Coordinates of C-alpha atoms in Angstrom, one line a residue:
Chain W
M1 CA 82.8 89.7 124.0
K2 CA 85.1 92.3 125.0
S3 CA 88.3 90.1 124.9
R4 CA 87.4 88.7 121.6
T5 CA 87.4 92.2 120.2
N6 CA 91.0 92.6 121.6
V7 CA 92.3 89.7 120.1
T8 CA 90.7 90.6 116.6
A9 CA 92.3 93.9 116.9
I10 CA 95.6 92.8 117.6
V11 CA 95.4 90.2 115.1
I12 CA 94.7 93.1 112.3
H13 CA 97.3 95.2 113.8
I14 CA 100.2 92.3 113.1
V15 CA 98.8 91.7 109.7
L16 CA 99.1 95.7 109.1
W17 CA 102.5 95.7 110.4
L18 CA 103.7 92.7 108.2
G19 CA 102.2 94.6 104.9
I20 CA 104.3 97.6 106.4
V21 CA 107.0 95.4 106.0
V22 CA 106.2 94.7 102.6
V23 CA 105.8 98.3 101.8
A24 CA 109.2 99.7 103.3
I25 CA 111.6 96.8 101.9
P26 CA 111.7 98.2 98.2
F27 CA 112.4 101.6 99.8
L28 CA 114.9 100.2 102.6
W29 CA 116.8 98.2 100.1
M30 CA 117.1 100.8 97.5
I31 CA 118.6 103.1 100.4
L32 CA 121.1 100.6 101.6
S33 CA 122.3 99.7 98.0
S34 CA 122.9 103.3 97.2
L35 CA 125.8 103.1 99.9
K36 CA 127.6 100.3 98.5
S37 CA 130.3 100.1 96.0
L38 CA 129.7 98.5 92.9
P39 CA 132.1 95.4 93.4
E40 CA 129.3 94.6 96.5
F41 CA 126.6 93.8 93.9
Y42 CA 128.2 90.6 92.9
S43 CA 127.4 88.9 96.0
F44 CA 124.8 89.1 98.5
D45 CA 124.9 91.2 101.7
F46 CA 121.9 92.7 103.5
L47 CA 124.0 95.8 104.8
P48 CA 126.7 97.6 103.1
K49 CA 130.7 96.2 103.8
K50 CA 131.4 99.5 103.9
W51 CA 129.4 102.6 103.6
D52 CA 130.4 104.2 100.6
F53 CA 129.0 107.7 99.4
S54 CA 130.8 107.7 96.3
A55 CA 127.6 107.2 94.3
Y56 CA 126.2 110.2 95.5
T57 CA 129.4 112.5 94.6
Y58 CA 129.5 111.0 91.3
I59 CA 125.9 111.4 90.4
F60 CA 126.6 115.1 91.8
Q61 CA 129.6 115.9 89.6
Q62 CA 129.6 113.5 86.5
T63 CA 126.5 113.4 85.7
Q64 CA 123.6 115.8 84.8
Y65 CA 121.5 114.6 87.4
L66 CA 120.8 117.8 89.2
R67 CA 119.4 119.2 85.3
W68 CA 117.1 116.8 85.2
Y69 CA 115.8 117.8 88.7
G70 CA 115.6 121.2 87.6
N71 CA 113.4 120.2 84.3
S72 CA 111.4 118.3 86.0
I73 CA 110.2 121.1 88.7
I74 CA 110.1 123.4 85.4
V75 CA 107.9 121.1 83.8
G76 CA 105.5 120.1 86.8
V77 CA 105.3 124.1 88.1
I78 CA 104.1 125.3 84.5
V79 CA 102.0 122.7 83.6
T80 CA 100.4 122.4 86.8
A81 CA 99.8 126.5 86.9
S82 CA 98.6 126.4 83.3
E83 CA 96.2 123.1 84.1
L84 CA 94.8 124.7 87.1
F85 CA 94.1 128.5 85.3
F86 CA 92.5 126.8 82.3
A87 CA 90.5 124.1 83.9
S88 CA 89.2 126.4 86.2
L89 CA 88.4 128.9 83.4
V90 CA 86.8 126.7 81.6
G91 CA 84.6 124.8 84.1
Y92 CA 83.6 128.0 85.8
T93 CA 82.3 129.3 82.2
L94 CA 80.6 125.9 81.5
A95 CA 79.0 126.0 85.2
K96 CA 77.9 129.6 85.5
F97 CA 77.3 131.1 82.0
R98 CA 74.2 130.3 79.7
F99 CA 75.1 130.4 76.0
R100 CA 74.5 128.9 72.9
G101 CA 76.4 125.6 72.3
R102 CA 77.5 124.9 76.0
G103 CA 76.2 121.3 76.2
A104 CA 77.7 120.6 72.9
I105 CA 81.3 122.2 74.1
F106 CA 80.9 120.5 77.2
V107 CA 80.8 117.0 75.6
L108 CA 83.3 117.8 73.2
I109 CA 85.5 118.5 75.8
L110 CA 84.6 115.2 77.8
S111 CA 84.7 113.1 74.6
T112 CA 88.7 113.6 75.0
M113 CA 88.9 111.9 77.8
M114 CA 88.2 108.6 76.5
V115 CA 91.4 109.0 74.1
P116 CA 94.3 107.3 75.6
T117 CA 97.5 109.1 75.3
E118 CA 99.0 106.0 73.5
L119 CA 97.0 106.9 70.6
L120 CA 98.2 110.8 70.7
V121 CA 101.8 110.6 71.2
I122 CA 102.3 109.4 67.4
P123 CA 100.2 112.1 66.0
W124 CA 102.3 114.8 68.7
Y125 CA 105.4 113.5 67.7
V126 CA 104.6 114.0 64.0
M127 CA 103.3 117.3 64.9
S128 CA 106.2 118.5 67.0
A129 CA 108.9 117.1 64.3
W130 CA 107.1 119.2 62.0
L131 CA 106.9 122.4 64.3
H132 CA 110.4 121.9 65.7
W133 CA 109.1 121.6 69.1
T134 CA 111.3 118.1 69.8
N135 CA 113.6 118.4 72.2
S136 CA 112.2 121.6 74.0
F137 CA 110.4 122.5 77.1
W138 CA 107.0 123.3 75.4
G139 CA 107.4 120.2 73.3
I140 CA 107.6 118.1 76.9
M141 CA 104.5 120.3 78.2
F142 CA 102.0 121.1 75.4
P143 CA 100.0 118.0 75.7
G144 CA 99.4 118.7 79.4
M145 CA 98.6 122.3 79.5
I146 CA 94.8 121.6 79.7
E147 CA 93.1 118.5 80.6
A148 CA 89.4 117.4 80.2
F149 CA 89.6 115.6 83.6
G150 CA 90.5 119.1 85.1
V151 CA 87.8 120.6 83.3
F152 CA 85.1 118.2 84.6
L153 CA 86.3 118.2 88.1
M154 CA 86.5 122.1 88.3
R155 CA 83.0 122.3 86.6
Q156 CA 81.6 120.0 89.2
F157 CA 82.7 122.0 92.2
M158 CA 82.0 125.2 90.5
L159 CA 78.5 124.6 90.2
G160 CA 77.9 124.4 94.3
I161 CA 78.9 128.1 93.9
P162 CA 75.8 130.3 94.8
D163 CA 75.0 132.4 91.9
D164 CA 73.6 135.5 94.2
L165 CA 77.3 135.7 94.9
L166 CA 78.2 136.1 91.7
D167 CA 75.5 138.7 91.0
A168 CA 76.4 140.7 93.9
A169 CA 80.1 140.9 92.6
R170 CA 78.6 142.1 89.1
I171 CA 76.0 144.7 91.0
D172 CA 79.8 146.3 92.4
G173 CA 81.1 146.6 89.3
M174 CA 83.5 143.9 89.0
T175 CA 84.5 142.8 85.5
E176 CA 83.6 139.3 84.7
F177 CA 87.4 137.8 84.8
N178 CA 87.9 139.6 88.0
I179 CA 84.6 137.6 89.3
F180 CA 86.1 134.5 88.3
L181 CA 89.7 135.4 89.8
R182 CA 88.8 136.9 93.1
V183 CA 84.9 135.7 93.8
A184 CA 84.9 131.9 92.3
L185 CA 88.1 130.7 92.5
P186 CA 88.8 131.3 96.3
Q187 CA 85.5 129.2 96.7
V188 CA 86.9 125.9 95.4
K189 CA 90.3 126.4 96.8
S190 CA 90.2 122.6 98.3
S191 CA 89.6 121.4 94.8
L192 CA 92.0 123.3 93.3
S193 CA 94.5 122.0 95.5
A194 CA 93.8 118.6 94.9
L195 CA 93.6 118.9 91.3
G196 CA 97.3 120.7 91.5
I197 CA 98.7 117.8 93.5
L198 CA 97.2 115.3 91.2
T199 CA 98.4 117.2 88.0
F200 CA 102.0 118.1 89.6
L201 CA 102.4 114.1 90.7
G202 CA 101.6 113.1 87.2
N203 CA 104.1 115.2 85.5
W204 CA 106.7 114.4 88.0
N205 CA 106.4 110.5 87.2
A206 CA 105.6 111.1 83.6
Y207 CA 107.5 108.6 81.3
L208 CA 106.1 107.7 77.9
W209 CA 105.6 111.1 76.0
P210 CA 109.1 112.4 77.6
V211 CA 111.0 109.7 76.7
I212 CA 109.7 110.1 73.0
I213 CA 110.1 114.0 72.5
I214 CA 113.5 114.2 74.6
S215 CA 116.3 113.4 72.6
T216 CA 119.6 115.1 74.6
Q217 CA 120.8 114.5 78.1
G218 CA 120.4 118.3 79.1
M219 CA 116.7 118.1 78.2
R220 CA 115.7 115.1 80.4
T221 CA 113.2 114.9 83.1
L222 CA 114.0 113.0 86.0
P223 CA 112.1 109.6 85.2
V224 CA 113.6 109.8 81.7
G225 CA 117.2 110.7 83.0
I226 CA 117.0 107.5 85.7
S227 CA 115.9 105.4 82.9
L228 CA 118.0 106.1 80.0
F229 CA 121.1 106.6 82.2
S230 CA 120.6 103.4 83.3
T231 CA 120.5 101.6 80.2
A232 CA 121.3 103.7 77.2
D233 CA 124.2 105.7 78.5
N234 CA 126.1 102.8 80.0
G235 CA 126.2 100.2 77.5
G236 CA 128.3 97.5 79.4
G237 CA 126.7 96.3 82.8
L238 CA 124.3 98.3 85.2
Q239 CA 125.5 100.6 87.4
W240 CA 123.6 99.6 90.5
N241 CA 124.9 102.0 93.3
L242 CA 124.2 104.8 90.9
I243 CA 121.1 103.9 89.9
M244 CA 120.1 103.4 93.2
G245 CA 121.4 106.7 94.4
M246 CA 119.6 108.3 91.5
S247 CA 116.4 106.5 92.7
T248 CA 117.1 107.5 96.5
L249 CA 117.4 111.1 95.3
A250 CA 114.1 111.2 93.5
V251 CA 112.3 109.2 95.8
I252 CA 113.0 110.4 99.2
P253 CA 112.2 114.5 98.6
I254 CA 108.6 113.3 97.6
V255 CA 108.1 111.2 100.6
L256 CA 109.3 114.0 102.7
V257 CA 107.0 116.3 101.1
Y258 CA 104.0 113.5 101.3
F259 CA 104.5 113.0 105.4
I260 CA 104.3 116.6 105.6
F261 CA 101.1 117.3 103.8
Q262 CA 99.9 114.0 103.4
R263 CA 96.1 114.9 105.0
Q264 CA 95.8 117.4 102.2
I265 CA 97.3 115.0 99.4
V266 CA 95.3 111.7 100.7
E267 CA 92.0 113.7 101.3
G268 CA 92.5 115.7 97.9
I269 CA 93.3 112.4 95.6
A270 CA 90.2 110.5 97.8
L271 CA 87.8 113.7 97.2
T272 CA 88.7 113.6 92.9
G273 CA 88.4 110.0 92.9
I274 CA 84.7 109.8 94.4
K275 CA 83.5 113.0 92.2
Chain X
M1 CA 73.8 144.5 73.5
S2 CA 71.8 142.9 75.8
L3 CA 72.7 141.5 78.9
Q4 CA 72.0 138.0 78.0
S5 CA 74.1 138.4 74.3
R6 CA 77.1 140.4 76.5
R7 CA 77.3 137.2 78.9
A8 CA 77.5 135.1 76.0
T9 CA 80.5 137.0 74.6
T10 CA 82.2 136.7 77.8
A11 CA 81.8 132.8 77.9
Y12 CA 83.3 132.5 74.1
I13 CA 86.2 134.8 75.2
F14 CA 87.0 132.5 78.0
L15 CA 86.5 129.4 76.1
A16 CA 88.5 130.9 73.0
V17 CA 91.9 129.4 74.0
P18 CA 91.4 126.3 75.5
L19 CA 88.7 125.3 73.0
L20 CA 91.3 125.6 70.2
F21 CA 93.6 124.1 72.5
F22 CA 91.5 121.0 72.6
L23 CA 90.6 121.1 69.1
G24 CA 94.7 121.1 68.3
I25 CA 96.0 119.0 70.9
R26 CA 93.4 116.3 71.6
I27 CA 90.6 116.2 68.6
A28 CA 92.8 116.7 65.4
P29 CA 95.6 114.1 66.9
T30 CA 92.9 111.7 67.2
I31 CA 91.5 111.8 63.9
Y32 CA 95.0 112.0 62.6
A33 CA 95.9 108.8 64.6
F34 CA 93.5 106.8 62.8
L35 CA 94.2 108.3 59.3
M36 CA 97.8 107.7 59.9
S37 CA 97.1 103.7 60.8
F38 CA 96.1 103.4 57.0
F39 CA 99.3 105.1 55.7
K40 CA 102.3 103.6 54.0
N41 CA 105.3 103.9 56.0
G42 CA 107.6 106.4 54.0
G43 CA 105.1 106.7 51.1
T44 CA 101.9 108.3 50.0
G45 CA 98.4 106.8 49.8
F46 CA 96.1 104.6 51.7
T47 CA 96.8 100.9 52.7
L48 CA 95.0 98.0 54.6
Q49 CA 98.7 96.7 54.9
N50 CA 99.1 97.7 58.6
Y51 CA 96.3 96.0 59.9
Q52 CA 97.0 92.8 57.4
Q53 CA 100.8 92.9 59.1
M54 CA 99.4 93.5 62.4
F55 CA 97.0 90.8 62.6
T56 CA 99.2 88.0 61.1
S57 CA 101.9 89.4 63.7
H58 CA 102.6 86.6 66.5
T59 CA 104.4 89.6 68.6
F60 CA 101.1 91.3 68.0
W61 CA 98.8 88.7 69.5
R62 CA 101.2 87.8 72.2
S63 CA 101.4 91.8 73.1
L64 CA 97.5 91.4 73.0
L65 CA 97.3 88.1 75.2
N66 CA 100.0 89.7 77.7
T67 CA 98.2 92.8 78.2
L68 CA 95.0 91.0 78.9
L69 CA 96.9 88.7 81.4
Y70 CA 98.0 92.2 82.8
V71 CA 94.5 93.0 83.4
V72 CA 93.4 89.8 84.7
I73 CA 96.0 89.6 87.0
T74 CA 96.6 93.1 88.5
V75 CA 93.0 94.2 88.6
P76 CA 91.6 91.5 90.9
C77 CA 94.9 91.7 93.2
Q78 CA 94.7 95.4 93.7
L79 CA 91.0 95.3 94.4
A80 CA 91.2 92.5 96.8
I81 CA 94.4 94.0 98.6
G82 CA 92.6 97.5 98.6
V83 CA 89.3 96.2 100.1
G84 CA 91.0 94.0 102.8
L85 CA 93.2 96.6 104.0
A86 CA 90.5 99.3 104.1
L87 CA 88.1 96.8 106.1
M88 CA 90.8 96.3 108.3
I89 CA 92.0 99.8 109.1
G90 CA 88.4 100.7 109.5
R91 CA 88.2 97.9 112.2
V92 CA 91.3 99.1 114.4
K93 CA 90.9 102.2 116.4
R94 CA 94.7 103.1 116.8
L95 CA 96.9 104.1 113.9
K96 CA 94.4 104.7 111.5
G97 CA 95.8 107.6 109.8
F98 CA 99.6 106.1 110.0
Y99 CA 98.4 103.1 108.1
R100 CA 96.6 104.8 105.4
M101 CA 99.8 107.2 104.9
V102 CA 102.2 104.3 104.8
Y103 CA 100.0 102.0 102.6
F104 CA 99.2 104.9 100.0
L105 CA 103.1 105.7 100.1
P106 CA 103.9 103.7 96.9
Y107 CA 101.4 104.9 94.8
I108 CA 102.8 108.3 94.6
T109 CA 106.7 107.5 94.2
S110 CA 108.0 107.2 90.8
Q111 CA 107.4 104.4 88.7
V112 CA 110.7 104.3 87.0
A113 CA 112.6 104.5 90.2
I114 CA 110.5 101.7 92.1
S115 CA 110.9 99.7 88.9
W116 CA 114.8 99.7 88.9
V117 CA 114.7 98.9 92.8
W118 CA 112.7 95.8 92.1
R119 CA 114.8 94.9 89.3
L120 CA 117.6 95.0 91.5
M121 CA 115.5 93.1 94.2
Y122 CA 114.5 90.0 91.5
D123 CA 118.6 89.8 90.6
P124 CA 118.5 86.0 90.6
S125 CA 121.8 85.6 91.9
N126 CA 122.5 88.4 94.3
G127 CA 118.6 89.7 94.9
V128 CA 117.5 90.3 98.2
I129 CA 114.2 88.4 97.5
N130 CA 116.0 84.9 96.6
A131 CA 118.3 85.4 99.7
F132 CA 114.8 85.6 101.4
L133 CA 113.5 82.4 99.9
G134 CA 116.5 80.5 100.3
W135 CA 116.4 81.5 104.2
M136 CA 113.1 79.9 104.2
G137 CA 114.2 77.1 102.4
I138 CA 112.6 77.6 99.0
P139 CA 115.2 77.2 95.8
A140 CA 116.5 80.6 93.8
Q141 CA 113.8 81.7 90.9
S142 CA 114.9 83.5 87.8
F143 CA 111.9 85.9 87.9
L144 CA 112.8 88.6 85.1
Q145 CA 114.8 86.3 83.2
S146 CA 112.5 83.3 83.0
T147 CA 109.8 83.6 80.3
N148 CA 107.3 81.5 82.9
E149 CA 108.2 84.0 85.9
S150 CA 108.6 87.5 83.8
L151 CA 104.9 88.5 83.6
M152 CA 104.0 87.5 87.1
S153 CA 107.2 89.4 88.4
V154 CA 106.0 92.6 86.3
S155 CA 102.6 92.5 87.5
V156 CA 103.8 92.0 91.4
V157 CA 105.7 95.3 91.1
I158 CA 102.3 96.9 89.5
I159 CA 100.0 95.6 92.1
W160 CA 102.7 96.7 95.1
Q161 CA 102.6 99.8 93.5
A162 CA 98.8 100.4 92.8
S163 CA 97.0 98.7 95.8
G164 CA 97.3 102.0 98.1
F165 CA 94.9 103.6 95.6
A166 CA 92.4 101.2 95.7
M167 CA 92.5 101.2 99.7
L168 CA 92.3 104.9 99.6
I169 CA 89.0 105.0 97.2
F170 CA 87.6 101.7 99.4
I171 CA 88.1 104.0 102.6
A172 CA 86.2 106.8 101.4
G173 CA 83.7 104.4 100.0
L174 CA 83.3 103.1 103.5
E175 CA 83.2 106.0 105.3
A176 CA 80.2 107.6 102.9
I177 CA 78.2 104.7 103.9
P178 CA 75.7 105.7 106.6
K179 CA 76.5 104.1 110.1
M180 CA 72.5 103.3 110.5
Y181 CA 73.0 100.6 108.0
F182 CA 75.7 98.2 110.0
E183 CA 73.8 99.1 113.3
A184 CA 70.3 98.1 111.7
A185 CA 72.0 94.9 110.7
R186 CA 73.5 94.3 113.6
I187 CA 70.6 94.7 116.0
D188 CA 68.5 92.2 113.6
G189 CA 71.4 89.9 114.4
A190 CA 73.4 89.2 111.2
S191 CA 76.9 88.1 111.3
P192 CA 80.1 90.3 110.4
W193 CA 80.2 87.9 107.3
Q194 CA 76.8 88.8 106.6
I195 CA 77.3 92.3 107.2
F196 CA 80.1 92.5 104.9
W197 CA 78.1 90.6 102.0
R198 CA 74.6 91.8 102.3
V199 CA 75.3 95.4 103.5
T200 CA 78.9 96.6 102.9
W201 CA 79.9 95.0 99.4
P202 CA 76.6 96.3 97.5
L203 CA 76.8 99.6 98.8
L204 CA 80.3 99.6 97.7
N205 CA 79.3 99.3 94.1
P206 CA 79.7 102.5 92.9
T207 CA 83.3 102.4 94.2
L208 CA 83.9 99.3 92.9
V209 CA 83.0 100.3 89.5
F210 CA 84.8 103.5 89.6
L211 CA 88.2 101.2 90.6
T212 CA 87.7 98.4 88.1
V213 CA 87.3 101.1 85.0
T214 CA 90.0 102.8 86.0
G215 CA 92.3 99.7 87.2
V216 CA 91.4 98.0 83.9
I217 CA 92.2 101.1 81.7
G218 CA 95.4 101.6 83.6
A219 CA 96.4 98.1 83.1
L220 CA 95.6 98.1 79.4
Q221 CA 98.4 100.8 79.1
T222 CA 101.0 99.5 81.2
F223 CA 104.2 100.2 79.7
T224 CA 106.4 102.3 82.3
Q225 CA 107.2 99.6 84.5
I226 CA 107.8 96.6 81.7
E227 CA 110.2 99.5 79.9
N228 CA 112.4 99.6 83.1
L229 CA 112.1 96.0 84.4
T230 CA 113.1 94.9 81.4
G231 CA 114.9 96.8 78.9
S232 CA 118.3 97.3 78.4
S233 CA 120.8 99.1 75.8
G234 CA 120.9 97.7 72.6
S235 CA 117.7 95.4 73.3
Q236 CA 113.8 96.4 73.3
A237 CA 111.7 96.1 76.7
G238 CA 109.2 93.4 76.7
G239 CA 111.6 90.2 77.0
P240 CA 112.6 87.6 77.6
L241 CA 111.0 86.3 74.5
H242 CA 108.1 88.7 74.0
S243 CA 106.9 87.1 77.3
T244 CA 106.6 90.5 79.4
I245 CA 105.3 92.5 76.1
S246 CA 102.4 94.7 76.4
M247 CA 100.7 96.6 73.6
V248 CA 102.0 100.0 74.6
V249 CA 105.7 98.4 74.7
Y250 CA 104.9 96.7 71.2
T251 CA 103.4 100.3 70.2
Y252 CA 106.6 102.0 71.5
N253 CA 109.0 99.5 69.9
Q254 CA 107.1 99.8 66.6
G255 CA 107.2 103.4 66.4
F256 CA 110.3 104.6 68.0
S257 CA 113.0 102.0 67.8
N258 CA 112.0 100.3 64.4
F259 CA 110.5 103.9 63.1
N260 CA 107.3 102.5 61.8
L261 CA 104.9 105.1 63.1
P262 CA 101.8 104.2 60.5
F263 CA 102.3 100.7 61.9
A264 CA 102.4 101.6 65.4
S265 CA 99.2 103.6 65.2
A266 CA 97.5 100.6 63.8
V267 CA 98.2 99.2 67.0
T268 CA 97.1 102.0 69.3
V269 CA 93.9 102.3 67.3
V270 CA 93.2 98.7 68.7
L271 CA 94.2 100.0 72.1
F272 CA 91.9 102.6 71.9
V273 CA 88.8 100.3 70.5
L274 CA 89.5 97.9 73.6
I275 CA 89.7 100.3 75.8
L276 CA 86.3 101.6 74.6
L277 CA 84.7 98.5 74.8
V278 CA 85.9 97.3 78.3
T279 CA 84.5 100.7 79.7
V280 CA 81.1 100.1 77.9
V281 CA 80.7 96.6 79.0
Q282 CA 82.0 97.1 82.3
L283 CA 79.6 100.0 83.4
R284 CA 76.7 97.8 82.1
I285 CA 77.5 94.6 83.9
L286 CA 78.5 96.2 87.1
N287 CA 75.8 98.6 87.2
R288 CA 73.0 96.0 86.5
S289 CA 74.2 93.2 88.8
F290 CA 74.0 95.4 92.1
E291 CA 71.1 97.1 91.1
Y292 CA 68.1 96.5 93.9

């Protein structure tokens, strides 16, 4: 029995390692390809004939790649901060206050979860054109400033905060807003960080809305920059070494951050998935 | 002012800005999208023309069919791979955290960047996949450039990227099942196979419902991968010959390349109805068939 268990375990390990190869090859291929010179893409070779870093110097010197990076960081940070603040404020209010219309407001907010972004992008675009929001940071960001999913999630966690804790703060004379900020929020730190990670990742990788609303090179976010650089900017053939260099620069920092914070990220996403 | 009404006032103040936002950014645009699907492009007045044109358009039906194909191909594969990985990782003692970390990695990386990497790997003449196939004695395939293989090729990229999410949620679901159920079944002499089908699988029902619903809704909205795997300068994505076009790609082409926003709205209304329908039906069926 014992040896059979060991055999099973070894077989499982082998299968899992084969799977890891499948996961790893695209990443490996991306990095290797970014170090080839363009003519090398006309024939097949696994390793670059000559390790060529010119794609990276070109990306940094001849394209607005760093600017796209900055744009993505600005959009990601502001949207995440806004979503965390408003989602927890609304979640807290719906969980801990009694007032007329509470149920109706909650249902109204939840109902917006059923509407896909695809249906909304066209009205948003019309609205942005009318209000001159196109091709601006606000134009990229406004749809994500607060979302029903975050409200729902934060309400679930806020329900778990004991009322006595809040009442004690009231007796101490704290203002209602301070009670929310200094008493309630610290109680739901872990769910805040989970929601924050999800929101930031979602914005970092967002493509459909940014590609619609952005019209100049300087305003592009990273995904839009890579996508349009590969197609629209270079009418002729695909400049594979540059595309792979840009992809590597976009993917590797995220992978490193993920390796450092993987416990929080993985557990945060599992937590929000189950709720 | 009583304590009760003072509290209520505070609540309304807290909710004021977010509610205005939900009304202005979510609810009003939803209504406007429905109205807009009845607008004439560039003209005034209401018309049914967008819907008539859509339902007689061959490309629309192709995009609808393809979208359903993406659903039936990618969702079961993601779930099967996800549950397989979760069970295997649950079974081993060493490297659990490492496996979980590596398999989840594709899910968090940029869909745009990943699509371009796969596009390079799929290259018929110099791609790494055909080199590998050749090494195993299988003739070269044309993948994204063939109408027969393109939809499958796009699906593989989606499955590669999304299976880690299913795995993660399945692992969490498995860990939530009390260990005593497995022990009781083992003491009763159940085989590992029986334990899986009679104990594990039924108890994973909530996880399965969650992953199926989110997976189907995600697959109905497939856009980024298709756009980046098949798009090129001067021609619309979804090719070759509309073989990979999804409803969202069709919407994008109609709305933002051909600038027919009312028509594009009509397509998104169909997508909305589809998502609503699928959610309701799925929740009903899945909940019923596993009740004890």
